[in-house]
Amino acid sequence: MTVKEVIALAAENLGRDDLAALADGGEAAEEDGDEEIGSLLRCYNLVENEVALDYFPLRKTETLAADGDFIAYADFGRRPVHVEKALVGGRLARFSAYPDGIRLTDGGDRAEITYSYAPSKKSIADDCECSAFVSARCLSYGVAGEFCLTSGETGRAATWQRRYYDALRAFGLLKKTLRVRSRRWE
């Protein structure tokens, strides 16, 4: 699924066939500088970031060279959000996270790092990174809600946001909040 498909579907959801036709034009619409298409694209990027950072993390594993025992975040192929594990020589290694990279406690010159990352900023012709787990319909609800919110239509925005979160719940990505009952001491 492409960004163009999600944006066109969101425009159709909003009853804006003119925007849907413009979005189907692809990069030409983006180059024309149409402000509403640009706004839909910004809304798409916000929704994709929300899905990837809050509900379904995008994971990647890379083998990186350590400078001494330090691996800078700049060496990673993607923009890391959370480093999950490090393997040195096939064994789990301890590490400490710092603002500019990670320091391997167990040493080693190469480490296999598994981390979650933030999706890159998309243009209208790019592919969705969350397409394997979330449908275009679900993403279009989120885009429609964000677009209504930025347009000042808070009533419609609430309706689309509710549909978006219901769709996420249907995919099993939105979990119920867990409550721990208070203890009573007698």
Coordinates of N, CA and C in Angstrom, one line a residue:
M1 N 0.9 -1.2 0.0 CA 0.0 0.0 0.0 C 0.9 1.2 0.0
T2 N 0.5 2.3 -0.7 CA 1.2 3.5 -0.8 C 0.6 4.6 0.0
V3 N 1.4 5.6 0.2 CA 0.9 6.8 0.9 C -0.3 7.5 0.1
K4 N -0.1 7.5 -1.2 CA -1.1 8.0 -2.1 C -2.5 7.4 -1.9
E5 N -2.5 6.1 -1.8 CA -3.7 5.3 -1.6 C -4.4 5.7 -0.3
V6 N -3.6 5.8 0.8 CA -4.2 6.2 2.1 C -4.7 7.6 2.1
I7 N -4.0 8.5 1.5 CA -4.5 9.9 1.4 C -5.7 10.0 0.6
A8 N -5.8 9.3 -0.6 CA -7.0 9.3 -1.4 C -8.2 8.8 -0.7
L9 N -7.9 7.7 0.1 CA -9.0 7.1 0.8 C -9.5 8.0 2.0
A10 N -8.6 8.7 2.6 CA -8.9 9.7 3.7 C -9.8 10.8 3.1
A11 N -9.4 11.3 1.9 CA -10.1 12.4 1.2 C -11.5 11.9 0.8
E12 N -11.6 10.7 0.4 CA -13.0 10.1 0.1 C -13.8 10.0 1.3
N13 N -13.2 9.6 2.4 CA -13.9 9.5 3.7 C -14.5 10.8 4.1
L14 N -13.7 11.8 3.8 CA -14.2 13.2 4.2 C -15.2 13.8 3.2
G15 N -15.4 13.1 2.1 CA -16.4 13.6 1.1 C -15.7 14.6 0.2
R16 N -14.4 14.6 0.1 CA -13.7 15.5 -0.7 C -13.1 14.8 -1.9
D17 N -14.0 14.5 -2.9 CA -13.6 13.9 -4.1 C -12.6 14.6 -4.9
D18 N -12.6 16.0 -4.8 CA -11.6 16.8 -5.5 C -10.2 16.5 -5.0
L19 N -10.1 16.4 -3.6 CA -8.8 16.0 -3.0 C -8.4 14.6 -3.4
A20 N -9.4 13.7 -3.4 CA -9.0 12.3 -3.8 C -8.5 12.2 -5.2
A21 N -9.1 13.0 -6.1 CA -8.6 13.0 -7.5 C -7.2 13.6 -7.6
L22 N -7.0 14.7 -6.8 CA -5.7 15.3 -6.8 C -4.7 14.4 -6.2
A23 N -5.0 13.7 -5.1 CA -4.1 12.8 -4.5 C -3.7 11.6 -5.5
D24 N -4.7 11.2 -6.3 CA -4.4 10.1 -7.2 C -3.4 10.6 -8.3
G25 N -3.3 11.9 -8.4 CA -2.3 12.5 -9.4 C -0.9 12.2 -8.9
G26 N -0.7 11.9 -7.7 CA 0.6 11.5 -7.1 C 1.5 12.7 -6.9
E27 N 2.8 12.5 -7.4 CA 3.8 13.6 -7.2 C 3.5 14.9 -7.8
A28 N 2.7 14.8 -8.9 CA 2.3 16.1 -9.5 C 1.5 17.0 -8.6
A29 N 0.6 16.3 -7.8 CA -0.2 17.1 -6.8 C 0.7 17.7 -5.7
E30 N 1.8 16.9 -5.3 CA 2.7 17.5 -4.3 C 3.5 18.6 -4.9
E31 N 3.9 18.5 -6.1 CA 4.7 19.5 -6.8 C 3.9 20.8 -7.1
D32 N 2.6 20.6 -7.3 CA 1.7 21.8 -7.5 C 1.6 22.7 -6.3
G33 N 2.0 22.1 -5.2 CA 2.0 22.9 -3.9 C 0.6 23.0 -3.3
D34 N -0.3 22.2 -3.7 CA -1.6 22.2 -3.1 C -1.5 22.1 -1.6
E35 N -2.0 23.1 -0.9 CA -1.9 23.1 0.6 C -2.7 22.0 1.3
E36 N -3.8 21.7 0.8 CA -4.6 20.6 1.4 C -4.0 19.2 1.2
I37 N -3.4 19.0 0.1 CA -2.7 17.7 -0.1 C -1.4 17.7 0.8
G38 N -0.7 18.8 0.9 CA 0.4 18.9 1.9 C -0.1 18.7 3.3
S39 N -1.2 19.2 3.6 CA -1.8 19.0 5.0 C -2.1 17.5 5.2
L40 N -2.7 16.9 4.2 CA -3.0 15.4 4.3 C -1.8 14.6 4.5
L41 N -0.7 15.0 3.8 CA 0.6 14.3 3.9 C 1.2 14.5 5.2
R42 N 1.1 15.7 5.8 CA 1.6 15.9 7.2 C 0.8 15.0 8.2
C43 N -0.5 15.0 8.0 CA -1.4 14.2 8.8 C -1.0 12.7 8.7
Y44 N -0.7 12.2 7.5 CA -0.3 10.8 7.3 C 1.0 10.5 8.1
N45 N 1.9 11.4 8.0 CA 3.2 11.2 8.7 C 3.0 11.1 10.2
L46 N 2.1 12.0 10.7 CA 1.8 11.9 12.2 C 1.1 10.6 12.6
V47 N 0.2 10.1 11.7 CA -0.5 8.9 12.1 C 0.5 7.7 12.0
E48 N 1.3 7.7 10.9 CA 2.2 6.6 10.8 C 3.2 6.6 12.0
N49 N 3.7 7.7 12.4 CA 4.6 7.8 13.6 C 3.9 7.3 14.8
E50 N 2.6 7.7 15.0 CA 1.9 7.2 16.2 C 1.7 5.7 16.2
V51 N 1.4 5.1 15.1 CA 1.2 3.7 15.0 C 2.6 3.0 15.3
A52 N 3.7 3.5 14.7 CA 5.0 2.9 14.8 C 5.6 3.1 16.2
L53 N 5.3 4.2 16.8 CA 6.0 4.5 18.1 C 5.2 4.0 19.3
D54 N 3.8 4.0 19.1 CA 3.0 3.7 20.3 C 2.4 2.3 20.3
Y55 N 2.0 1.8 19.1 CA 1.3 0.6 19.0 C 2.0 -0.6 18.4
F56 N 2.7 -0.4 17.3 CA 3.4 -1.5 16.7 C 4.8 -1.0 16.3
P57 N 5.8 -1.3 17.1 CA 7.1 -0.8 16.8 C 7.7 -1.5 15.6
L58 N 8.4 -0.7 14.8 CA 9.1 -1.3 13.7 C 10.5 -1.7 14.2
R59 N 10.9 -2.9 13.9 CA 12.2 -3.4 14.4 C 13.1 -3.7 13.3
K60 N 14.4 -3.6 13.7 CA 15.5 -3.9 12.7 C 16.7 -4.4 13.5
T61 N 17.4 -5.4 12.8 CA 18.6 -5.9 13.4 C 19.8 -5.6 12.5
E62 N 20.8 -5.1 13.0 CA 22.0 -4.7 12.2 C 23.3 -5.2 13.0
T63 N 24.3 -5.5 12.2 CA 25.6 -5.8 12.8 C 26.4 -4.5 12.6
L64 N 26.9 -4.0 13.7 CA 27.6 -2.7 13.7 C 29.0 -2.9 14.3
A65 N 29.9 -2.1 13.8 CA 31.3 -2.1 14.4 C 31.3 -1.1 15.6
A66 N 32.0 -1.5 16.6 CA 32.1 -0.7 17.8 C 33.4 0.0 17.8
D67 N 33.4 1.3 18.1 CA 34.7 2.1 18.2 C 35.1 2.0 19.7
G68 N 36.0 1.0 20.0 CA 36.3 0.7 21.4 C 35.1 -0.2 21.9
D69 N 34.3 0.4 22.7 CA 33.1 -0.3 23.2 C 31.9 0.6 23.0
F70 N 32.0 1.6 22.1 CA 30.9 2.5 21.9 C 30.4 2.4 20.5
I71 N 29.1 2.5 20.3 CA 28.4 2.5 19.0 C 27.5 3.7 18.9
A72 N 27.8 4.6 18.0 CA 27.1 5.9 17.9 C 25.8 5.6 17.2
Y73 N 24.7 6.4 17.6 CA 23.4 6.3 16.9 C 23.5 6.7 15.4
A74 N 24.5 7.5 15.1 CA 24.7 7.9 13.7 C 25.1 6.7 12.8
D75 N 25.7 5.7 13.4 CA 26.1 4.5 12.7 C 24.9 3.6 12.3
F76 N 23.8 3.8 13.0 CA 22.6 2.9 12.7 C 22.0 3.3 11.4
G77 N 21.4 2.3 10.7 CA 20.8 2.5 9.4 C 19.5 3.3 9.5
R78 N 18.8 3.3 10.6 CA 17.6 4.0 10.8 C 17.7 4.8 12.0
R79 N 16.8 5.7 12.3 CA 16.8 6.5 13.5 C 16.2 5.7 14.7
P80 N 17.1 5.2 15.6 CA 16.6 4.3 16.7 C 15.8 5.1 17.7
V81 N 14.8 4.4 18.2 CA 14.0 4.9 19.3 C 14.3 4.2 20.6
H82 N 14.5 2.9 20.5 CA 14.7 2.0 21.6 C 15.6 0.9 21.2
V83 N 16.8 0.7 21.9 CA 17.6 -0.4 21.6 C 17.2 -1.6 22.5
E84 N 16.8 -2.7 21.9 CA 16.2 -3.8 22.6 C 17.2 -4.8 23.1
K85 N 18.2 -5.2 22.3 CA 19.2 -6.1 22.7 C 20.4 -6.0 21.9
A86 N 21.5 -6.5 22.4 CA 22.8 -6.5 21.7 C 23.4 -7.9 21.9
L87 N 23.9 -8.4 20.8 CA 24.6 -9.7 20.8 C 26.0 -9.5 20.4
V88 N 27.0 -10.0 21.2 CA 28.4 -10.0 20.9 C 28.9 -11.4 20.8
G89 N 29.3 -11.9 19.6 CA 29.7 -13.2 19.5 C 28.6 -14.2 19.7
G90 N 27.4 -13.9 19.4 CA 26.3 -14.7 19.5 C 25.7 -14.8 20.9
R91 N 26.3 -14.1 21.9 CA 25.8 -14.1 23.2 C 25.2 -12.7 23.6
L92 N 24.2 -12.8 24.4 CA 23.6 -11.5 24.9 C 24.6 -10.7 25.6
A93 N 24.7 -9.4 25.3 CA 25.7 -8.5 25.9 C 24.9 -7.4 26.6
R94 N 25.5 -7.0 27.7 CA 24.9 -5.9 28.5 C 25.4 -4.6 27.8
F95 N 24.5 -3.6 27.9 CA 24.9 -2.3 27.3 C 24.2 -1.2 28.1
S96 N 24.8 0.0 28.0 CA 24.2 1.2 28.6 C 23.9 2.2 27.5
A97 N 22.7 2.8 27.6 CA 22.3 3.8 26.6 C 22.6 5.2 27.0
Y98 N 23.2 6.0 26.1 CA 23.5 7.4 26.3 C 22.8 8.2 25.2
P99 N 22.8 9.5 25.4 CA 22.2 10.4 24.4 C 22.7 10.3 22.9
D100 N 24.0 9.9 22.8 CA 24.6 9.9 21.5 C 24.9 8.5 21.0
G101 N 24.6 7.4 21.8 CA 24.9 6.1 21.4 C 24.8 5.1 22.5
I102 N 25.3 3.9 22.3 CA 25.3 2.9 23.4 C 26.7 2.4 23.7
R103 N 27.0 2.1 24.9 CA 28.3 1.6 25.3 C 28.1 0.1 25.7
L104 N 28.9 -0.8 25.1 CA 28.8 -2.2 25.4 C 29.6 -2.5 26.7
T105 N 29.0 -3.0 27.7 CA 29.7 -3.3 28.9 C 30.6 -4.5 28.8
D106 N 30.2 -5.5 27.9 CA 31.0 -6.7 27.8 C 32.1 -6.6 26.7
G107 N 32.2 -5.4 26.1 CA 33.2 -5.2 25.1 C 32.9 -5.9 23.8
G108 N 33.9 -6.0 22.9 CA 33.7 -6.6 21.6 C 33.8 -5.6 20.5
D109 N 34.3 -6.0 19.3 CA 34.5 -5.0 18.2 C 33.3 -5.0 17.3
R110 N 32.4 -6.0 17.3 CA 31.2 -6.0 16.4 C 30.1 -6.5 17.3
A111 N 28.9 -5.9 17.1 CA 27.7 -6.3 17.8 C 26.5 -6.3 16.9
E112 N 25.7 -7.3 17.2 CA 24.4 -7.4 16.4 C 23.3 -6.7 17.3
I113 N 22.8 -5.6 16.8 CA 21.9 -4.8 17.6 C 20.5 -4.9 17.1
T114 N 19.6 -5.2 17.9 CA 18.1 -5.2 17.6 C 17.5 -3.9 18.2
Y115 N 16.9 -3.1 17.4 CA 16.3 -1.9 17.9 C 15.0 -1.6 17.2
S116 N 14.2 -0.7 17.8 CA 13.0 -0.2 17.2 C 13.3 1.2 16.6
Y117 N 12.7 1.5 15.5 CA 13.0 2.8 14.9 C 11.8 3.6 14.5
A118 N 12.0 4.9 14.3 CA 10.9 5.7 13.9 C 10.8 5.7 12.3
P119 N 9.6 5.7 11.8 CA 9.5 5.7 10.3 C 10.1 7.0 9.7
S120 N 10.6 6.9 8.5 CA 11.1 8.1 7.9 C 9.9 9.0 7.4
K121 N 10.2 10.2 7.1 CA 9.2 11.2 6.6 C 8.9 10.8 5.2
K122 N 7.6 10.6 4.8 CA 7.2 10.1 3.5 C 6.8 11.2 2.6
S123 N 7.0 11.0 1.3 CA 6.4 11.8 0.2 C 5.1 11.0 -0.3
I124 N 4.4 11.6 -1.2 CA 3.1 11.0 -1.6 C 3.3 9.7 -2.4
A125 N 4.5 9.5 -3.0 CA 4.8 8.3 -3.8 C 5.4 7.2 -3.1
D126 N 5.7 7.4 -1.8 CA 6.4 6.3 -1.0 C 5.4 5.2 -0.6
D127 N 6.0 4.1 -0.1 CA 5.2 3.0 0.4 C 5.1 3.2 1.9
C128 N 4.0 2.6 2.5 CA 3.8 2.7 3.9 C 4.7 1.6 4.6
E129 N 5.2 2.0 5.7 CA 6.1 1.0 6.5 C 5.2 0.2 7.4
C130 N 4.0 0.6 7.7 CA 3.2 -0.2 8.6 C 2.2 -1.0 7.9
S131 N 2.3 -1.2 6.6 CA 1.3 -1.8 5.8 C 1.1 -3.3 6.0
A132 N 2.1 -4.0 6.6 CA 2.0 -5.4 6.9 C 1.0 -5.7 8.1
F133 N 0.8 -4.6 8.9 CA 0.0 -4.9 10.1 C -1.2 -4.0 10.3
V134 N -1.3 -2.9 9.6 CA -2.5 -2.0 9.7 C -3.0 -1.8 8.3
S135 N -4.3 -1.8 8.1 CA -4.9 -1.6 6.8 C -4.9 -0.2 6.4
A136 N -5.1 0.1 5.1 CA -5.2 1.4 4.6 C -6.4 2.1 5.1
R137 N -7.5 1.4 5.4 CA -8.7 1.9 5.9 C -8.4 2.5 7.3
C138 N -7.7 1.7 8.2 CA -7.4 2.2 9.5 C -6.6 3.4 9.5
L139 N -5.5 3.5 8.7 CA -4.7 4.6 8.6 C -5.5 5.8 8.0
S140 N -6.4 5.6 7.1 CA -7.2 6.7 6.5 C -8.1 7.3 7.5
Y141 N -8.6 6.5 8.5 CA -9.4 7.1 9.6 C -8.6 8.1 10.4
G142 N -7.4 7.6 10.7 CA -6.5 8.5 11.5 C -6.1 9.8 10.8
V143 N -5.8 9.7 9.5 CA -5.5 10.8 8.7 C -6.7 11.8 8.6
A144 N -7.9 11.2 8.4 CA -9.1 12.1 8.3 C -9.3 12.8 9.7
G145 N -9.1 12.1 10.8 CA -9.2 12.7 12.1 C -8.2 13.9 12.3
E146 N -7.0 13.6 11.9 CA -6.0 14.7 12.1 C -6.3 15.9 11.2
F147 N -6.7 15.6 9.9 CA -7.0 16.6 9.0 C -8.2 17.5 9.5
C148 N -9.2 16.9 10.0 CA -10.3 17.6 10.6 C -9.9 18.5 11.8
L149 N -9.0 17.9 12.6 CA -8.5 18.6 13.8 C -7.7 19.9 13.3
T150 N -6.8 19.7 12.3 CA -6.1 20.9 11.9 C -6.9 21.9 11.1
S151 N -8.1 21.5 10.6 CA -9.0 22.4 9.9 C -9.9 23.1 10.9
G152 N -9.9 22.7 12.2 CA -10.7 23.3 13.2 C -12.1 22.6 13.3
E153 N -12.3 21.5 12.7 CA -13.6 20.8 12.8 C -13.5 19.7 13.9
T154 N -13.6 20.2 15.1 CA -13.3 19.3 16.3 C -14.4 18.2 16.4
G155 N -15.6 18.5 16.0 CA -16.7 17.5 16.1 C -16.4 16.3 15.2
R156 N -16.1 16.6 13.9 CA -15.8 15.6 12.9 C -14.5 14.9 13.3
A157 N -13.6 15.6 13.9 CA -12.3 15.0 14.3 C -12.5 14.0 15.3
A158 N -13.4 14.3 16.3 CA -13.6 13.3 17.4 C -14.2 12.0 16.8
T159 N -15.1 12.2 15.8 CA -15.8 11.0 15.2 C -14.7 10.1 14.5
W160 N -13.8 10.8 13.7 CA -12.8 10.0 12.9 C -11.8 9.4 13.9
Q161 N -11.5 10.1 14.9 CA -10.5 9.5 15.9 C -11.1 8.3 16.6
R162 N -12.4 8.4 16.9 CA -13.0 7.2 17.5 C -13.0 6.0 16.6
R163 N -13.3 6.3 15.3 CA -13.2 5.2 14.3 C -11.8 4.6 14.2
Y164 N -10.8 5.5 14.2 CA -9.4 5.1 14.1 C -9.0 4.2 15.2
Y165 N -9.4 4.6 16.5 CA -9.0 3.8 17.6 C -9.8 2.5 17.7
D166 N -11.0 2.5 17.2 CA -11.8 1.3 17.1 C -11.1 0.3 16.1
A167 N -10.7 0.9 15.0 CA -10.0 0.0 14.0 C -8.7 -0.5 14.6
L168 N -7.9 0.3 15.3 CA -6.7 -0.2 16.0 C -7.0 -1.3 17.0
R169 N -8.1 -1.1 17.7 CA -8.5 -2.1 18.7 C -8.9 -3.4 18.0
A170 N -9.5 -3.3 16.8 CA -9.9 -4.5 16.1 C -8.7 -5.3 15.6
F171 N -7.6 -4.6 15.3 CA -6.4 -5.2 14.9 C -5.6 -5.8 16.1
G172 N -6.1 -5.5 17.3 CA -5.4 -6.0 18.5 C -4.2 -5.1 18.9
L173 N -4.1 -4.0 18.3 CA -2.9 -3.1 18.6 C -3.1 -2.2 19.7
L174 N -4.4 -1.9 20.0 CA -4.7 -1.0 21.1 C -5.2 -1.9 22.3
K175 N -4.4 -1.9 23.3 CA -4.7 -2.8 24.4 C -5.6 -2.0 25.4
K176 N -6.3 -2.8 26.2 CA -7.1 -2.2 27.3 C -6.1 -1.8 28.4
T177 N -6.5 -0.7 29.0 CA -5.6 -0.3 30.1 C -5.8 -1.3 31.3
L178 N -4.7 -1.7 31.9 CA -4.8 -2.6 33.0 C -4.9 -1.8 34.3
R179 N -5.8 -2.3 35.2 CA -5.9 -1.6 36.4 C -5.6 -2.6 37.5
V180 N -4.9 -2.2 38.5 CA -4.6 -3.0 39.7 C -5.5 -2.5 40.8
R181 N -6.2 -3.4 41.3 CA -7.1 -3.1 42.4 C -6.3 -2.7 43.6
S182 N -6.9 -1.7 44.3 CA -6.2 -1.2 45.5 C -6.3 -2.3 46.6
R183 N -5.2 -2.4 47.4 CA -5.2 -3.3 48.5 C -5.7 -2.7 49.7
R184 N -6.4 -3.5 50.5 CA -7.0 -3.0 51.7 C -6.3 -3.8 52.9
W185 N -5.8 -3.1 53.8 CA -5.2 -3.7 54.9 C -6.1 -3.5 56.1
E186 N -6.4 -4.6 56.8 CA -7.4 -4.6 57.9 C -6.7 -5.0 59.1

